[in-house]
Amino acid sequence: MKYELQPTLPPPANTIGVIGWMRKHLFNGPLNSIATLVLAWLAFTLLTPVIDWAFFSANWAGTTREDCTSGGACWVFVGQRIDQFLYGFYPREETWRLNLSFFLMLALILWLAIPKIPAKGIAAVLTLVVFPVVAFFLLTGGVFGLEAVDTHQWGGLSLTLVLAVVGMVASLPLGVLLALGRRSEMPIVKSLSVVYIEIWRGVPLITVLFMASVMLPLFFPEGMSFDKLLRALIGITLFQTAYMAEVVRGGLQAIPKGQYEAADSLGLGYWQKMIMIILPQALKMMIPGVVNTFIALFKDTSLVLIIGLFDLLAIVQAATNDPKWIGYATEGYVFVALVFWIFCFSMSRYSQYLEKRLQTGHGNRA
Amino acid sequence: MTDAASNTGEQLMIELRDMNKWYGEFHVLKNINLKVKKGERIVICGPSGSGKSTMIRCINRLEEHQRGDILVNGVPLTHDIKNIETIRKDVGMVFQHFNLFPHLTVLENCVLAPIWVKKIPRKEAEATAMKYLERVKIPEQAKKYPGQLSGGQQQRVAIARSLCMNPDVMLFDEPTSALDPEMIKEVLDVMIELAREGMTMLCVTHEMGFAKTVADRVIFMADGQIVEENEPHEFFNNPQHERTKLFLSQIIDH
Ligand SMILES: Nc1ncnc2c1ncn2[C@@H]1O[C@H](COP(=O)(O)OP(=O)(O)O)[C@@H](O)[C@H]1O
Ligand SMILES: [Mg+2]
């Protein structure tokens, strides 16, 4: 047989590009074609009024309900109350303190999240140790000439973020300790960790919050008032720690035994081995799991409404009961949902990005 | 009891006396007796599952023995954490699968334990590390991560990492059996050089060429016992036990 070099040809035109993609995915066979058309029609009929309500016939400008005349969404309501939704009852001339804390945190998170920026260790210490202290003094005040702001004035999105961030920053290191405890060879430490994890994982957060607000005060001397926000924070942290511990445990299990043995044979002590060898590798692997736990935690913060804290959801709900704005609850809840969605979706995308990055072997695994 | 050892005039590096170990119900090591003098090179061979790994892993307490004594440099291995720490500082170990730390560079792999366990200043530790990386012939890879190296290079880094602790004894657990054939020689060469320099070595391996070149004694294990030990020439040419003959015929035929 005679051999000759065959020319390389482009693929047939009807298999590539938009048309090719549509043929392959939307119209490959009669059943699939019908399904595509029906779903397209459904999406169209259901979404058009929603989009129209939210955008085209919505009312954007004005100051009172009288300005909402078109029958579409009344975003004037949200616009008029936005300060309250963001800052709660925090004194208006002090809200720069909330903004500053927020942007500090944003900068640190970007530093941690963007792989190209170096010195992650410093960023982690700043985030886990320095930032909480700075933010605490900024928010509560009473020092350095800052006016003291009582926590019952906190509310809105800033309170939601305080709950979420404190929950995250506290539950991660505690979760690591608890996970190490669960894998410990000391029977007492191990059983205590297991009992802790299993108890908290078996209780709904809402019960924990009720107990934190009703039961915690019983353990403290009469007359000693115990900040309501602090109680909620403790409840959320104790609860999330148990979940975090399980995520961390999964990461620890993924580390090959040989890593422990190499560290042992070099004479490293337990904490040296964990901090320098095991945890850095395990944490890398469990970032997606940790982020998922953070997402759940972020959404769960809205439960504090039942113990009378005015997080974003609670404060919007209160505003919808204002006679001046009665009838615009939908706009309020859509706004709340959108804000939660933006935060959670960002975290979720980041976690997906990391999973891809870890899979494609950017790590330096042996 | 240690008097007997010191009476011989030669320093005993490792001594196992009637050492027994069980995994649960399974009696994996039975009455192991072994004396290794300073500077001695010992090769351990035997069929898979005979307990070779378990025996050398008991010597630095990666596994715990239940009966009998293990002394390293005269220090008895007990539950006393102090003794375990002392012994681990003095005993280096090289694993079949290298077990380098993948998140650290080659140099960081080498300086970690000297800095944190021996409290050697970083500069000094790095100088020592470079010296040993040159000895294993890969100083140019110091800034790379283990994942970027070939198996043979990784194993040489693992040897350098152990040497950086300046150990008195080196334990090798089948250091070449996870390597592609063309990389075995580069690792064996490093080990032969180490042996020539007088390092005390206990080496589990089936590289019989290596055993003939450097070993002072070859130990044959089967079913958790030491069946026979001899100097290499006698061991290979004149094995005493049927079990040994069978084993030797199997590995030489291949
Ligand atoms: N962690 C363990 N638990 C239970 N049995 C084990 C464990 N490690 C090894 N064994 C068993 O002990 C025996 C000796 O193992 P090993 O020392 O690894 O043998 P070798 O290195 O000679 O191949 C084998 O039968 C093996 O199955
Ligand atoms: Mg083995």
XYZ file of C-alpha atoms and ligand atoms in Angstrom:
648
model
C 0.000 0.000 0.000
C 1.284 3.425 -0.874
C 1.697 5.890 1.980
C 1.184 9.562 1.443
C 0.766 12.404 3.882
C -2.926 13.303 4.215
C -3.806 17.015 4.428
C -5.334 18.199 7.704
C -8.866 19.465 7.018
C -11.094 21.709 9.145
C -14.109 19.912 10.690
C -17.394 20.061 8.687
C -19.001 23.492 9.025
C -22.284 22.249 10.517
C -20.471 20.675 13.520
C -18.748 23.799 14.825
C -19.713 27.247 15.955
C -23.074 28.327 17.375
C -25.087 26.353 14.845
C -23.055 23.221 15.459
C -23.374 23.610 19.210
C -27.153 24.082 18.966
C -27.548 21.060 16.716
C -25.529 18.924 19.075
C -27.037 20.054 22.368
C -30.520 21.451 21.717
C -31.895 19.771 18.611
C -30.373 16.307 18.463
C -33.520 14.320 17.807
C -37.263 15.149 17.859
C -37.780 14.692 21.620
C -34.924 16.946 22.554
C -36.064 19.526 20.016
C -39.579 19.604 21.475
C -38.202 19.883 25.009
C -35.996 22.756 23.938
C -38.918 24.627 22.373
C -41.269 24.043 25.315
C -38.689 25.171 27.862
C -37.805 28.207 25.786
C -41.471 29.161 25.621
C -41.909 28.624 29.386
C -38.839 30.671 30.205
C -40.053 33.415 27.943
C -43.588 33.635 29.347
C -42.461 33.394 32.961
C -39.445 35.641 32.816
C -40.778 38.489 30.684
C -43.196 39.825 33.313
C -40.561 39.477 36.032
C -37.956 41.344 34.010
C -40.522 43.923 33.065
C -41.536 44.357 36.711
C -37.975 44.572 37.972
C -36.495 46.763 35.255
C -38.600 48.278 32.498
C -41.662 49.430 34.359
C -39.882 49.804 37.700
C -39.758 53.102 39.553
C -36.213 54.178 40.298
C -36.413 57.829 41.284
C -38.374 59.665 43.952
C -38.694 59.924 47.708
C -42.133 58.610 48.710
C -44.595 55.947 47.690
C -46.443 58.552 45.644
C -43.554 58.374 43.198
C -44.307 54.724 42.474
C -47.041 54.952 39.898
C -46.121 52.718 36.986
C -47.189 49.405 38.563
C -43.661 47.984 38.353
C -41.242 47.471 41.213
C -40.881 50.378 43.609
C -37.133 50.556 44.128
C -37.686 53.985 45.646
C -38.502 52.155 48.870
C -35.136 50.399 48.938
C -33.354 53.567 47.863
C -34.946 55.596 50.664
C -34.073 53.028 53.297
C -30.710 51.878 51.982
C -28.726 53.517 54.800
C -30.769 51.654 57.366
C -30.492 48.400 55.428
C -26.717 48.708 55.339
C -25.919 50.215 58.734
C -28.908 49.495 60.984
C -29.207 52.097 63.745
C -25.503 52.860 63.792
C -25.062 56.633 64.230
C -24.976 58.112 60.733
C -21.894 60.241 61.298
C -19.997 57.115 62.466
C -20.789 54.823 59.547
C -17.321 55.463 58.047
C -16.100 53.059 60.715
C -18.247 50.308 59.234
C -17.131 51.178 55.720
C -13.478 51.240 56.705
C -13.765 47.831 58.389
C -15.523 46.460 55.348
C -12.883 47.651 52.919
C -10.047 46.462 55.147
C -11.659 43.064 55.169
C -12.223 43.118 51.428
C -8.561 43.938 50.845
C -7.451 41.072 53.092
C -9.811 38.614 51.424
C -8.555 39.574 47.980
C -5.000 39.204 49.215
C -5.823 35.704 50.458
C -7.943 34.704 47.497
C -5.844 35.803 44.533
C -3.109 33.217 44.061
C -0.654 35.609 42.421
C -0.305 37.876 45.449
C 2.531 36.536 47.652
C 2.971 36.330 51.440
C -0.235 34.446 52.204
C 1.114 33.679 55.679
C 1.203 37.357 56.597
C -2.257 37.837 55.104
C -3.599 34.924 57.148
C -2.176 36.335 60.380
C -3.559 39.784 59.582
C -6.978 38.316 58.807
C -7.208 35.918 61.726
C -5.484 37.966 64.423
C -4.962 41.646 63.604
C -8.131 42.419 61.678
C -10.557 41.114 64.318
C -8.939 43.336 66.958
C -8.897 46.410 64.722
C -12.480 45.823 63.587
C -13.612 45.258 67.180
C -12.311 48.651 68.303
C -13.515 50.386 65.161
C -17.034 49.012 65.530
C -17.541 49.228 69.273
C -15.499 52.386 69.815
C -15.000 53.860 73.268
C -11.229 54.129 72.718
C -8.896 56.418 70.750
C -11.552 59.140 70.809
C -14.043 56.974 68.958
C -17.569 57.347 70.186
C -18.828 54.155 71.834
C -21.586 52.466 69.852
C -23.663 49.928 71.722
C -24.274 46.644 69.895
C -28.052 47.100 70.017
C -27.539 49.938 67.529
C -25.879 47.568 65.081
C -27.990 46.193 62.300
C -28.582 45.586 58.639
C -26.008 44.215 56.263
C -23.158 45.284 58.529
C -24.558 43.142 61.343
C -24.999 40.227 58.944
C -21.369 40.592 57.934
C -20.209 40.817 61.546
C -22.054 37.597 62.350
C -20.725 35.838 59.265
C -17.134 37.021 59.518
C -16.802 36.348 63.242
C -18.350 32.932 62.683
C -15.872 32.161 59.913
C -12.758 33.576 61.541
C -13.472 31.836 64.838
C -14.793 28.525 63.578
C -11.889 27.752 61.265
C -9.079 27.576 63.856
C -11.421 26.017 66.427
C -12.537 23.499 63.815
C -8.909 22.619 63.082
C -8.249 22.023 66.785
C -11.376 19.915 67.103
C -10.495 17.866 64.022
C -7.012 17.237 65.397
C -8.679 16.240 68.642
C -10.892 13.763 66.863
C -7.854 12.154 65.250
C -5.821 12.277 68.436
C -4.386 9.138 69.987
C -5.327 10.363 73.448
C -8.634 8.636 74.233
C -10.069 11.416 76.406
C -9.319 14.159 73.887
C -10.671 11.988 71.134
C -13.949 11.109 72.833
C -14.579 14.673 73.954
C -14.075 15.876 70.387
C -16.381 13.224 68.978
C -19.076 13.992 71.551
C -18.834 17.718 70.882
C -19.029 17.317 67.120
C -21.912 14.870 67.192
C -23.955 16.906 69.663
C -23.717 20.158 67.745
C -24.243 18.550 64.383
C -27.454 16.986 65.631
C -29.070 20.239 66.747
C -30.666 22.836 64.431
C -28.998 26.246 64.540
C -32.288 27.868 65.426
C -32.420 25.830 68.642
C -28.858 26.786 69.412
C -29.746 30.454 69.042
C -32.788 30.106 71.276
C -30.696 28.363 73.879
C -27.953 30.959 73.587
C -30.413 33.734 74.243
C -32.474 31.986 76.914
C -30.123 29.526 78.608
C -26.715 31.205 78.586
C -27.866 33.967 80.970
C -28.902 31.282 83.460
C -25.278 30.243 83.857
C -24.158 33.749 84.719
C -24.660 35.587 87.986
C -27.875 37.508 88.441
C -27.793 41.050 87.160
C -24.831 40.430 84.918
C -26.036 41.488 81.541
C -24.576 39.597 78.717
C -24.605 41.172 75.314
C -27.253 39.683 73.049
C -25.030 39.903 69.983
C -22.189 38.213 71.833
C -24.532 35.380 72.787
C -25.557 34.914 69.175
C -21.921 34.965 68.085
C -20.986 32.314 70.625
C -23.911 30.163 69.554
C -23.091 30.436 65.860
C -19.381 29.805 66.426
C -19.884 26.744 68.611
C -22.284 25.382 66.022
C -20.137 26.093 62.970
C -17.013 24.752 64.649
C -18.503 21.277 64.628
C -19.160 21.446 60.889
C -15.765 22.947 60.196
C -14.111 20.173 62.168
C -15.625 17.581 59.869
C -14.439 19.417 56.775
C -10.940 19.653 58.230
C -10.993 15.993 59.176
C -11.724 15.119 55.567
C -8.699 17.148 54.504
C -6.485 15.485 57.094
C -7.544 12.034 55.953
C -6.443 12.843 52.426
C -2.816 13.286 53.510
C -0.817 10.091 52.880
C 0.548 8.240 55.900
C 4.057 8.633 54.523
C 3.968 12.351 55.266
C 3.366 11.694 58.955
C 6.078 9.042 58.988
C 8.643 11.245 57.265
C 7.953 14.024 59.754
C 8.173 11.592 62.679
C 11.382 10.043 61.441
C 12.982 13.485 61.210
C 12.163 14.018 64.873
C 9.546 16.735 64.431
C 7.202 17.077 67.392
C 3.424 16.765 67.089
C 2.687 20.471 66.653
C 5.663 21.036 64.367
C 4.494 18.146 62.233
C 0.931 19.397 62.091
C 1.654 23.075 61.533
C 4.486 22.738 59.052
C 3.754 19.519 57.198
C 0.214 18.238 57.524
C -2.058 21.278 57.834
C -0.579 23.318 54.968
C -1.218 20.409 52.620
C -4.603 19.536 54.099
C -5.869 23.131 54.124
C -5.089 23.491 50.458
C -7.219 20.468 49.693
C -10.122 21.455 51.885
C -10.569 25.067 50.740
C -13.611 24.140 48.610
C -15.218 22.394 51.584
C -14.424 25.292 53.868
C -15.920 27.784 51.423
C -19.085 25.687 51.175
C -19.378 25.741 54.949
C -18.886 29.503 54.872
C -21.731 29.844 52.377
C -24.067 27.863 54.605
C -22.965 29.925 57.584
C -23.544 33.171 55.723
C -27.118 32.265 54.934
C -27.755 30.894 58.411
C -26.911 34.228 60.005
C -30.372 35.423 59.001
C -31.791 33.146 61.700
C -30.728 35.629 64.384
C -33.923 37.485 63.564
C -35.745 35.102 65.873
C -33.788 36.300 68.911
C -34.433 39.932 68.096
C -31.260 40.970 66.336
C -31.773 43.198 63.311
C -29.673 41.616 60.610
C -30.302 42.504 56.971
C -33.402 40.330 56.665
C -34.911 41.474 59.959
C -34.364 45.144 59.297
C -35.878 44.949 55.829
C -38.817 43.057 57.201
C -39.328 45.727 59.843
C -39.208 48.400 57.159
C -41.880 46.672 55.106
C -44.225 47.038 58.076
C -43.780 50.785 58.033
C -47.204 52.284 57.141
C -45.466 54.690 54.791
C -44.334 51.817 52.636
C -46.977 49.215 53.159
C -47.425 46.946 50.157
C -43.800 46.963 49.037
C -42.601 43.874 50.910
C -41.748 42.099 47.658
C -39.190 44.723 46.722
C -37.654 44.439 50.182
C -37.326 40.673 50.070
C -36.028 40.678 46.499
C -33.367 43.129 47.628
C -32.402 40.904 50.583
C -32.279 37.839 48.366
C -30.115 39.675 45.847
C -27.604 40.797 48.460
C -27.339 37.298 49.964
C -27.079 35.845 46.491
C -24.217 38.157 45.483
C -22.154 37.178 48.511
C -22.895 33.464 48.320
C -22.533 33.244 44.556
C -19.130 34.950 44.712
C -17.979 32.446 47.307
C -19.376 29.565 45.311
C -17.646 30.670 42.104
C -14.408 31.102 43.981
C -14.697 27.633 45.394
C -15.353 26.182 41.908
C -12.370 28.044 40.548
C -10.207 26.584 43.289
C -11.463 23.074 42.710
C -10.456 23.361 39.056
C -7.125 24.802 40.009
C -6.419 22.010 42.467
C -7.494 19.335 39.989
C -5.290 20.546 37.170
C -2.318 19.974 39.404
C -1.042 23.463 40.049
C -0.113 22.097 43.433
C 3.292 20.571 43.725
C 2.241 17.093 44.667
C 4.806 14.348 44.496
C 23.096 -5.766 80.573
C 24.668 -3.027 78.474
C 27.986 -4.032 80.047
C 28.240 -6.982 77.733
C 28.178 -4.635 74.803
C 30.775 -2.247 76.115
C 32.977 -5.167 77.133
C 33.394 -6.174 73.516
C 35.294 -2.934 73.071
C 33.352 -1.994 69.986
C 30.552 0.481 70.189
C 27.115 -0.991 69.574
C 24.950 1.288 67.499
C 21.781 -0.760 67.532
C 20.840 -3.692 69.660
C 17.629 -5.696 69.474
C 17.150 -8.238 72.258
C 14.383 -10.814 71.995
C 12.242 -8.221 70.327
C 8.633 -9.193 69.618
C 5.875 -7.341 67.925
C 2.212 -8.042 67.287
C -0.299 -6.344 65.033
C -3.401 -7.105 67.048
C -3.397 -10.897 67.257
C -0.851 -11.287 64.500
C 2.653 -12.105 65.763
C 4.659 -10.276 63.148
C 8.171 -10.289 64.694
C 9.385 -13.183 66.803
C 12.379 -13.002 69.113
C 14.520 -10.801 66.946
C 18.127 -10.518 68.115
C 20.442 -8.223 66.245
C 23.574 -6.264 67.049
C 24.860 -3.580 64.743
C 28.247 -2.067 65.422
C 29.188 1.460 64.547
C 30.141 1.673 60.887
C 28.600 -1.681 59.989
C 26.580 -2.037 56.800
C 23.781 -4.537 56.976
C 21.523 -5.658 54.182
C 18.196 -7.253 55.087
C 16.345 -9.364 52.561
C 13.529 -11.846 52.582
C 10.176 -12.539 50.988
C 7.458 -9.911 50.984
C 5.513 -9.826 54.241
C 8.340 -11.364 56.267
C 8.525 -8.335 58.568
C 11.606 -6.512 57.233
C 9.918 -3.102 57.119
C 8.299 -3.627 60.471
C 11.642 -4.491 62.054
C 13.496 -1.416 60.873
C 10.490 0.790 61.568
C 10.596 -0.368 65.179
C 14.120 1.005 65.431
C 12.928 4.610 65.146
C 9.546 3.942 66.735
C 7.410 4.367 63.674
C 6.071 1.086 65.014
C 5.951 0.097 68.661
C 7.321 -3.252 69.825
C 5.625 -5.076 72.671
C 8.315 -7.289 74.152
C 12.090 -7.312 74.395
C 14.489 -4.374 74.161
C 15.651 -2.018 71.499
C 18.689 0.126 72.235
C 20.002 2.772 69.911
C 23.326 4.289 70.878
C 22.715 2.769 74.296
C 19.395 4.601 74.705
C 16.502 2.203 75.320
C 13.316 2.716 73.328
C 10.472 2.989 75.796
C 7.342 5.062 76.094
C 9.579 7.837 77.371
C 9.068 10.567 74.796
C 12.515 12.005 75.591
C 14.219 8.800 74.500
C 12.137 8.598 71.348
C 13.101 12.163 70.465
C 16.795 11.458 71.096
C 16.714 8.337 68.985
C 14.868 9.961 66.100
C 17.471 12.711 65.980
C 20.195 10.094 65.624
C 18.470 7.777 63.169
C 17.773 8.777 59.587
C 15.250 6.962 57.455
C 14.722 6.676 53.711
C 11.403 5.318 52.479
C 10.359 3.348 49.445
C 8.107 6.185 48.274
C 10.517 8.995 49.230
C 7.895 10.835 51.309
C 9.284 14.251 50.497
C 7.121 17.171 51.583
C 5.454 18.226 48.316
C 4.563 21.744 49.440
C 8.170 22.634 50.262
C 11.119 23.132 47.939
C 13.998 20.679 47.939
C 16.058 23.047 50.067
C 13.200 23.633 52.517
C 12.724 19.879 52.794
C 16.350 19.616 53.820
C 16.553 22.478 56.318
C 13.200 22.036 58.074
C 14.216 19.444 60.652
C 17.721 20.841 61.327
C 16.179 24.252 62.037
C 13.191 23.129 64.108
C 14.480 19.984 65.761
C 18.182 20.723 66.145
C 17.732 24.509 66.427
C 20.500 25.169 63.924
C 20.503 28.716 62.499
C 18.935 28.879 59.033
C 22.106 30.071 57.281
C 24.142 27.212 58.671
C 21.386 24.696 57.941
C 21.192 25.887 54.348
C 24.941 25.598 53.906
C 24.838 22.036 55.253
C 21.886 21.225 53.022
C 23.699 22.477 49.928
C 26.718 20.405 50.906
C 24.611 17.242 51.032
C 22.673 18.125 47.891
C 26.044 18.328 46.157
C 26.979 14.969 47.623
C 23.861 13.438 46.067
C 24.611 15.395 42.889
C 21.561 17.650 42.606
C 22.505 21.055 44.036
C 20.976 22.710 40.967
C 17.500 21.428 41.939
C 17.484 23.093 45.365
C 14.808 25.643 44.494
C 12.465 23.179 42.787
C 9.522 21.333 44.279
C 9.650 17.538 44.654
C 6.864 17.129 42.097
C 9.140 18.602 39.448
C 11.838 15.965 39.941
C 12.202 12.411 38.659
C 11.857 9.491 41.067
C 15.599 8.964 41.267
C 16.196 12.630 42.001
C 13.477 12.618 44.661
C 15.027 9.648 46.388
C 18.418 11.338 46.380
C 16.821 14.427 47.927
C 15.261 12.166 50.556
C 18.707 10.780 51.359
C 20.154 14.290 51.574
C 17.264 15.358 53.810
C 18.102 12.574 56.255
C 21.824 13.294 56.139
C 21.186 16.937 57.015
C 20.247 15.777 60.515
C 23.734 14.329 60.755
C 22.471 10.921 61.878
C 24.557 8.116 63.360
C 22.582 5.410 61.556
C 20.653 5.352 58.314
C 17.703 3.038 57.751
C 16.671 2.318 54.178
C 13.379 0.586 53.400
C 13.529 -0.667 49.811
C 14.853 2.665 48.555
C 14.993 1.600 44.919
C 11.938 -0.596 44.497
C 9.596 2.233 43.475
C 12.033 3.500 40.857
C 12.146 2.990 37.115
C 15.068 0.711 36.223
C 17.179 3.465 34.682
C 17.104 5.424 37.941
C 18.120 2.669 40.306
C 21.811 3.071 39.673
C 21.984 6.771 40.526
C 20.443 6.060 43.918
C 22.572 2.997 44.596
C 25.702 4.977 43.699
C 24.849 7.538 46.352
C 24.257 4.766 48.879
C 27.514 3.027 48.017
C 29.407 6.268 48.492
C 27.701 6.765 51.829
C 28.717 3.255 52.868
C 32.330 3.904 51.838
C 32.382 6.983 54.060
C 31.642 4.779 57.040
C 27.965 5.444 57.688
C 26.240 2.792 59.762
C 23.499 1.450 57.513
C 20.585 -0.946 57.745
C 19.199 -1.485 54.338
C 16.186 -3.520 53.278
C 16.768 -4.227 49.615
C 16.767 -6.922 46.996
C 19.607 -5.314 45.074
C 22.029 -8.185 45.483
C 24.800 -6.345 43.647
C 24.619 -3.653 46.281
C 24.703 -6.256 49.035
C 27.816 -7.891 47.559
C 29.569 -4.552 47.112
C 29.052 -2.924 50.480
C 27.413 -5.208 53.032
C 29.358 -6.511 56.002
C 26.509 -8.864 56.749
C 23.377 -10.014 54.981
C 20.364 -10.938 57.071
C 17.645 -13.154 55.713
C 14.190 -12.898 57.250
C 11.146 -15.079 56.777
C 7.872 -15.284 58.697
C 8.876 -12.655 61.221
C 12.172 -14.301 62.166
C 15.813 -13.914 61.294
C 16.499 -17.201 59.524
C 20.133 -16.738 58.753
C 22.852 -14.120 58.706
C 26.271 -14.216 57.146
C 28.877 -12.165 55.360
C 27.787 -11.654 51.748
C 30.127 -14.095 49.994
C 29.149 -16.985 52.246
C 25.517 -15.937 52.249
C 25.153 -16.042 48.477
C 27.451 -18.975 47.723
C 26.757 -21.160 50.653
C 23.301 -20.554 52.116
C 22.539 -22.801 55.076
C 18.773 -23.062 55.176
C 16.367 -24.426 52.600
C 14.234 -21.283 52.974
C 17.229 -19.120 52.062
C 18.167 -21.300 49.112
C 14.633 -21.133 47.784
C 14.530 -17.365 48.143
C 17.912 -16.883 46.506
C 16.995 -19.150 43.609
C 13.859 -17.078 43.075
C 15.520 -13.698 42.972
C 18.529 -14.841 40.957
C 16.416 -16.568 38.311
C 14.715 -13.299 37.506
N -0.206 -1.696 60.119
C -0.336 -3.031 59.988
N -1.377 -3.667 60.544
C -1.518 -4.995 60.438
N -0.665 -5.806 59.785
C 0.415 -5.238 59.212
C 0.626 -3.827 59.268
N 1.769 -3.549 58.604
C 2.238 -4.727 58.147
N 1.427 -5.747 58.505
C 1.646 -7.163 58.217
O 2.850 -7.528 58.830
C 3.571 -8.389 57.998
C 4.960 -7.859 57.769
O 4.881 -6.684 57.024
P 6.174 -5.905 56.528
O 7.059 -5.634 57.681
O 5.699 -4.732 55.753
O 6.839 -6.947 55.549
P 8.008 -6.742 54.495
O 8.528 -5.354 54.638
O 8.993 -7.776 54.830
O 7.387 -6.987 53.161
C 2.778 -8.553 56.718
O 2.075 -9.753 56.808
C 1.830 -7.410 56.743
O 0.630 -7.764 56.134
Mg 8.462 -3.761 53.232
